[in-house]
Coordinates of N, CA and C in Angstrom, one line a residue:
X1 N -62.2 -54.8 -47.5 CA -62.5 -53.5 -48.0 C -63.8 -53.0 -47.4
X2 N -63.9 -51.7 -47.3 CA -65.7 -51.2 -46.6 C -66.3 -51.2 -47.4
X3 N -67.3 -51.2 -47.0 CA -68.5 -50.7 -48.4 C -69.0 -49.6 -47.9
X4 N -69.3 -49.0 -49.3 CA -69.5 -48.0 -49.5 C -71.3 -47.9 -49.6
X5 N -72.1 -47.1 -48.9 CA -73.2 -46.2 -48.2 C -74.0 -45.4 -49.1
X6 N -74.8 -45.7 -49.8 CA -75.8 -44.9 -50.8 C -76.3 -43.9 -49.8
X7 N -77.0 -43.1 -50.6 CA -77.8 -42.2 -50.1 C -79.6 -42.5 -49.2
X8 N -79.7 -43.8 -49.6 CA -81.1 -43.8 -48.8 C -80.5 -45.3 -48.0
X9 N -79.5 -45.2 -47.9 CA -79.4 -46.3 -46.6 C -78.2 -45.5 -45.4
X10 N -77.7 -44.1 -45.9 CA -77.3 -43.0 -45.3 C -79.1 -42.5 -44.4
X11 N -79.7 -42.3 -45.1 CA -80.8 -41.7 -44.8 C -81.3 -42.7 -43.5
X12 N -81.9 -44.5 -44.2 CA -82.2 -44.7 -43.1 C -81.2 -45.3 -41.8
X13 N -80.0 -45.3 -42.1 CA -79.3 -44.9 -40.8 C -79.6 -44.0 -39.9
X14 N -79.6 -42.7 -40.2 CA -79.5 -41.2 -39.8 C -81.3 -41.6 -38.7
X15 N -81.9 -42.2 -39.9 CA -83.8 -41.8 -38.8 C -83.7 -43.3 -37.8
X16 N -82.5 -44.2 -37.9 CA -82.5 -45.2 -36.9 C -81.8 -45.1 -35.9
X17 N -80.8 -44.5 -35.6 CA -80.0 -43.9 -34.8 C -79.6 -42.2 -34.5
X18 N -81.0 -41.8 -33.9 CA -80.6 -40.5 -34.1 C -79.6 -39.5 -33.2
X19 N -78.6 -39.9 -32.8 CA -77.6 -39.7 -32.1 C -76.7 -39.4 -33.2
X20 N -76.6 -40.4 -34.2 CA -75.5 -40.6 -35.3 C -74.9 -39.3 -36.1
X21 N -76.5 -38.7 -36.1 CA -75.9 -37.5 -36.9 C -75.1 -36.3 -36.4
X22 N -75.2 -36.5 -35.1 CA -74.6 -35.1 -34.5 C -72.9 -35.9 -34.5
X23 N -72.5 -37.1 -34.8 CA -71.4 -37.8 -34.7 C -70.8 -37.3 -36.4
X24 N -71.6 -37.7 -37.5 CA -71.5 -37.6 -38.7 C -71.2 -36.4 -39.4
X25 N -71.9 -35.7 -38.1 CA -71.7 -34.0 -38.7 C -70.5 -33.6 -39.2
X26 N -70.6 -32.6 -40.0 CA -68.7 -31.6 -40.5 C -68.9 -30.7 -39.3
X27 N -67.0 -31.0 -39.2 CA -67.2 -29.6 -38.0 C -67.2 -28.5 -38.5
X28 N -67.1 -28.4 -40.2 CA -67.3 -27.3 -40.4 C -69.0 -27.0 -40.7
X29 N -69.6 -27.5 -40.5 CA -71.1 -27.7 -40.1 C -71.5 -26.9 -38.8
X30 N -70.7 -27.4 -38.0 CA -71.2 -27.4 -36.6 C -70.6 -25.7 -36.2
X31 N -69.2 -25.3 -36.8 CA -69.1 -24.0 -36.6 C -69.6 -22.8 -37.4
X32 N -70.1 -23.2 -38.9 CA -71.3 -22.4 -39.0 C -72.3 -22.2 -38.9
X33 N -72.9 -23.5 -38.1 CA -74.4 -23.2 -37.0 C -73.9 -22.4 -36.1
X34 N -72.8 -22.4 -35.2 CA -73.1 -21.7 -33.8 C -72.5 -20.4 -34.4
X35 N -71.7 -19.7 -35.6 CA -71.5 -18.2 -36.0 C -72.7 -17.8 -36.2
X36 N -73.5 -18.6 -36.6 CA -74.6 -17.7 -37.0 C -76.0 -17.5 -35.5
X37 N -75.4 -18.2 -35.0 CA -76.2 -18.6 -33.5 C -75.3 -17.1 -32.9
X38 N -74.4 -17.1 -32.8 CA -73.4 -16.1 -32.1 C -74.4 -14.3 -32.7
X39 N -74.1 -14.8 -33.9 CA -74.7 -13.3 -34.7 C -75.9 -12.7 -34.6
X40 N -76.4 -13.7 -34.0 CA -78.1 -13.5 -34.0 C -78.6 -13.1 -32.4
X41 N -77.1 -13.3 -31.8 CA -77.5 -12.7 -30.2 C -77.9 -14.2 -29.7
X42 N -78.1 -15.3 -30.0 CA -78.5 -16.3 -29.4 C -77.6 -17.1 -28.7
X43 N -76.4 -17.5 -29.0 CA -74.9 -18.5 -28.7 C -74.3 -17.4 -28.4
X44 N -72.9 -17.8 -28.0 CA -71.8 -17.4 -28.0 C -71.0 -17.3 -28.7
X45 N -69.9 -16.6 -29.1 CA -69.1 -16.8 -30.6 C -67.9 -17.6 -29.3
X46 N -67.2 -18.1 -30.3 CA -65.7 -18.9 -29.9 C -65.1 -19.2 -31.1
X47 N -63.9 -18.5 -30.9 CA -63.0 -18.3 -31.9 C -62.3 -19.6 -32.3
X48 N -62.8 -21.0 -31.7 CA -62.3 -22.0 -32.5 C -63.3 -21.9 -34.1
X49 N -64.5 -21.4 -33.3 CA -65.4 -21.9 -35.2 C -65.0 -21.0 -36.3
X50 N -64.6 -19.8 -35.9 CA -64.1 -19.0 -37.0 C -62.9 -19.4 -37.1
X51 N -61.9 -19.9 -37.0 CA -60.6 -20.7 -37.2 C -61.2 -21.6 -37.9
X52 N -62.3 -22.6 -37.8 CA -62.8 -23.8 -38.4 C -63.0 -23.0 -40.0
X53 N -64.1 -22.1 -39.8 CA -64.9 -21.7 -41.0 C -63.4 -20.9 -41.7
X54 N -62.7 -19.9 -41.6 CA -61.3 -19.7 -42.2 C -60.6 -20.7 -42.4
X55 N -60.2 -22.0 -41.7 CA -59.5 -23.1 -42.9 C -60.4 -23.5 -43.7
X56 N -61.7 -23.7 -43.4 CA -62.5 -24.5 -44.3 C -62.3 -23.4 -45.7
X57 N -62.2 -22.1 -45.8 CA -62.4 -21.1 -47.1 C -61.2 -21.6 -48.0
X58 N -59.8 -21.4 -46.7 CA -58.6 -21.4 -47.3 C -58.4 -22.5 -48.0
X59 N -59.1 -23.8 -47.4 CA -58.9 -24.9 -48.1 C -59.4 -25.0 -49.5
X60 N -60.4 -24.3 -49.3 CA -61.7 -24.5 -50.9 C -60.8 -23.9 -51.5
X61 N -60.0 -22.6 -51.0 CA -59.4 -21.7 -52.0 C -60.5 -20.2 -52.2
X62 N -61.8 -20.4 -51.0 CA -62.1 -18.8 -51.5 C -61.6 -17.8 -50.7
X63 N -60.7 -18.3 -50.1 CA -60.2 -16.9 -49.7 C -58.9 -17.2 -49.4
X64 N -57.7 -16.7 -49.3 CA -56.2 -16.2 -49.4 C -56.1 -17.1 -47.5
X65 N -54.5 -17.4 -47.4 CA -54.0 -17.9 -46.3 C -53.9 -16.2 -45.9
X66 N -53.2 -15.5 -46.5 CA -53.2 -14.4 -45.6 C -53.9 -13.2 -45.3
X67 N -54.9 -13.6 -46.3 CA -56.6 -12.8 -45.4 C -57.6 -13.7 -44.5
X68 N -57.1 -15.2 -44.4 CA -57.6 -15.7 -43.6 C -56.9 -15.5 -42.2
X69 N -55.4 -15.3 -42.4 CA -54.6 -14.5 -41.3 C -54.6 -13.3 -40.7
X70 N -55.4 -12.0 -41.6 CA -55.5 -10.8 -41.3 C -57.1 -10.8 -40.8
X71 N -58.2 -11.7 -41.2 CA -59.2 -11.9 -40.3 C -59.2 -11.9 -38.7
X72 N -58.6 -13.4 -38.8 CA -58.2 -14.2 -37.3 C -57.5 -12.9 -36.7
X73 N -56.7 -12.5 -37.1 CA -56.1 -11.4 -36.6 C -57.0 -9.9 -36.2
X74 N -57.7 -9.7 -36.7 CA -59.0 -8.7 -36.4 C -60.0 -9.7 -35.4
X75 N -60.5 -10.2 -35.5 CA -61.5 -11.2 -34.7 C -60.8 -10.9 -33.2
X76 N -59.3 -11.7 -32.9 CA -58.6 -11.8 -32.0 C -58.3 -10.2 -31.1
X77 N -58.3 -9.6 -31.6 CA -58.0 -8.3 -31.3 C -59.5 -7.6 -30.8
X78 N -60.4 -7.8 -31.6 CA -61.6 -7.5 -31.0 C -62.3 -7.8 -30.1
X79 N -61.7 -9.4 -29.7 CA -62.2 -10.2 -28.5 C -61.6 -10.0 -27.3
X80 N -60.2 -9.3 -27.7 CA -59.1 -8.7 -26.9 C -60.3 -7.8 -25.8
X81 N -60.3 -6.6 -27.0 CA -60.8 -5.3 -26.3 C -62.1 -5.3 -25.6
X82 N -63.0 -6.3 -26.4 CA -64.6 -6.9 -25.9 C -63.8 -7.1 -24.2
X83 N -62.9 -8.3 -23.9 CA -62.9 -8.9 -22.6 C -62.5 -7.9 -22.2
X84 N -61.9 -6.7 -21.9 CA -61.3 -5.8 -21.2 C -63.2 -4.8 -20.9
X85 N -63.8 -4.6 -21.8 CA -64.7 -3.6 -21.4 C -65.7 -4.6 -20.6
X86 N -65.4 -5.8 -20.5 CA -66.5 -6.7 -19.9 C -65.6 -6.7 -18.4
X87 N -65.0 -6.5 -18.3 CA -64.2 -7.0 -17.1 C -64.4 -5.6 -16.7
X88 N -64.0 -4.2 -16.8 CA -64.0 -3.2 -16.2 C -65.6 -2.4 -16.0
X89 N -66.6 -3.3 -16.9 CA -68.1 -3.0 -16.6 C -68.2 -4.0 -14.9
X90 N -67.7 -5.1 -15.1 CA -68.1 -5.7 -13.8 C -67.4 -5.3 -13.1
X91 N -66.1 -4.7 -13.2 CA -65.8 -4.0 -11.8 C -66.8 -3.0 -10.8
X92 N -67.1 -2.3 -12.3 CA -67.6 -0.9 -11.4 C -69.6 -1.5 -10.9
X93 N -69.6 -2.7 -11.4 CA -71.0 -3.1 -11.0 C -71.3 -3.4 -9.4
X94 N -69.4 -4.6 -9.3 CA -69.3 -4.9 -7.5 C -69.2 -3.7 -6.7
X95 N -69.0 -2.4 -7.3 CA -68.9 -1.7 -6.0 C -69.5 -1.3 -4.8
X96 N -70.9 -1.0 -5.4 CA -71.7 -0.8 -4.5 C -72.8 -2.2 -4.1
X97 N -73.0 -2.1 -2.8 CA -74.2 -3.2 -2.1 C -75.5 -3.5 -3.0
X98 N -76.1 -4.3 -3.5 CA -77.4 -4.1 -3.6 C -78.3 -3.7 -2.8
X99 N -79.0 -3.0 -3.7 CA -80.2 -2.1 -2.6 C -81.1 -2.8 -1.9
X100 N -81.4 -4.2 -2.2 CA -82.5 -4.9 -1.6 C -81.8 -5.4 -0.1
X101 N -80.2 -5.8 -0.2 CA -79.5 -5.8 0.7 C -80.1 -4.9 1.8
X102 N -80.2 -3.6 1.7 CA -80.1 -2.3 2.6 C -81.1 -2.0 3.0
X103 N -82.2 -2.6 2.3 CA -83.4 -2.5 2.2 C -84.0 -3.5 3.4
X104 N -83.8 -4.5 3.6 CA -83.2 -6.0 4.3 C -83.2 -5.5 5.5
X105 N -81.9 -5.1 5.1 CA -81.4 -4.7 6.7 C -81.9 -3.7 7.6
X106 N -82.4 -2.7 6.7 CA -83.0 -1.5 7.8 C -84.4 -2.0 8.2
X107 N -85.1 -3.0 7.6 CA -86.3 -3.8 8.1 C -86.0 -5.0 9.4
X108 N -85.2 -5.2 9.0 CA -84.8 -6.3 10.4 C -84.6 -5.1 12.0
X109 N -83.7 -4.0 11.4 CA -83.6 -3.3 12.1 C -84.7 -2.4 13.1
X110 N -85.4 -2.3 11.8 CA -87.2 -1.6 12.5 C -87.9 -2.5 13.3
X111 N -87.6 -3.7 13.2 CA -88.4 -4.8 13.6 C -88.0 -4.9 14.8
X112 N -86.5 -5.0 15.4 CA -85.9 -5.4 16.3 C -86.1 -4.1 17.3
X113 N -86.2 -2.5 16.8 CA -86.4 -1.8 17.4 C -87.8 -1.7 17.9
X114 N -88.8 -2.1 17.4 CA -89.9 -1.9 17.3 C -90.0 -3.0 18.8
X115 N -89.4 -4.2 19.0 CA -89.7 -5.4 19.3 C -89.5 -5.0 20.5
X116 N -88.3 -4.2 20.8 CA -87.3 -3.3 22.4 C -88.4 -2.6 22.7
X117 N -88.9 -1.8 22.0 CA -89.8 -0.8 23.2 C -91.1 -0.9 23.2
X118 N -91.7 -1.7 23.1 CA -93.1 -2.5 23.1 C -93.2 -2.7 24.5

């Protein structure tokens, strides 16, 4: 049978192997560090952690299967529309050359003219 882990030999595990704890962690730990990382403009959001943190509610029971349904379902739909105005901002960004490009070139070009009739 295992034995069972007090709290100050949890502890000095954790300060002896500090690898351990990012192993030990809850993943529902770990996805409401990076929402709140996302919120703050610092991370990324990824809709697996809001799926994490919505079962984790549903499980405790603070919140309904089918408002944790009608969330996910808002989230999804807004990440929808986010990727479409991200994708049609980069379109219109490739259109035109960078100016340092053009800038570049009409200098090579001065140079090379410059070089001819010397």
């Amino acid at each position: 049978m295992p034995a069972e882990l007090g709290g100050s030999q949890i502890s000095s595990l954790l300060e002896a192997l500090p690898g351990i704890a990012s192993v030990l962690r809850s993943p529902v730990a770990d996805a409401l560090v990076k929402a709140i990382r996302a919120a703050a403009g610092v991370g990324e959001f990824a809709v697996e952690d809001a799926e994490e943190l919505i079962r984790y509610a549903v499980r405790r029971g603070l919140i309904g299967p089918d408002e944790g349904d009608r969330v996910l379902a808002d989230v999804q739909a807004a990440l929808k529309v986010r990727r479409k105005t991200v994708r049609a901002g980069k379109a219109r960004q490739n259109t035109s050359p960078p100016r340092r490009k053009r800038v570049a070139e009409s200098a090579v070009l001065q140079i090379s003219y410059n070089h001819q009739y010397r």
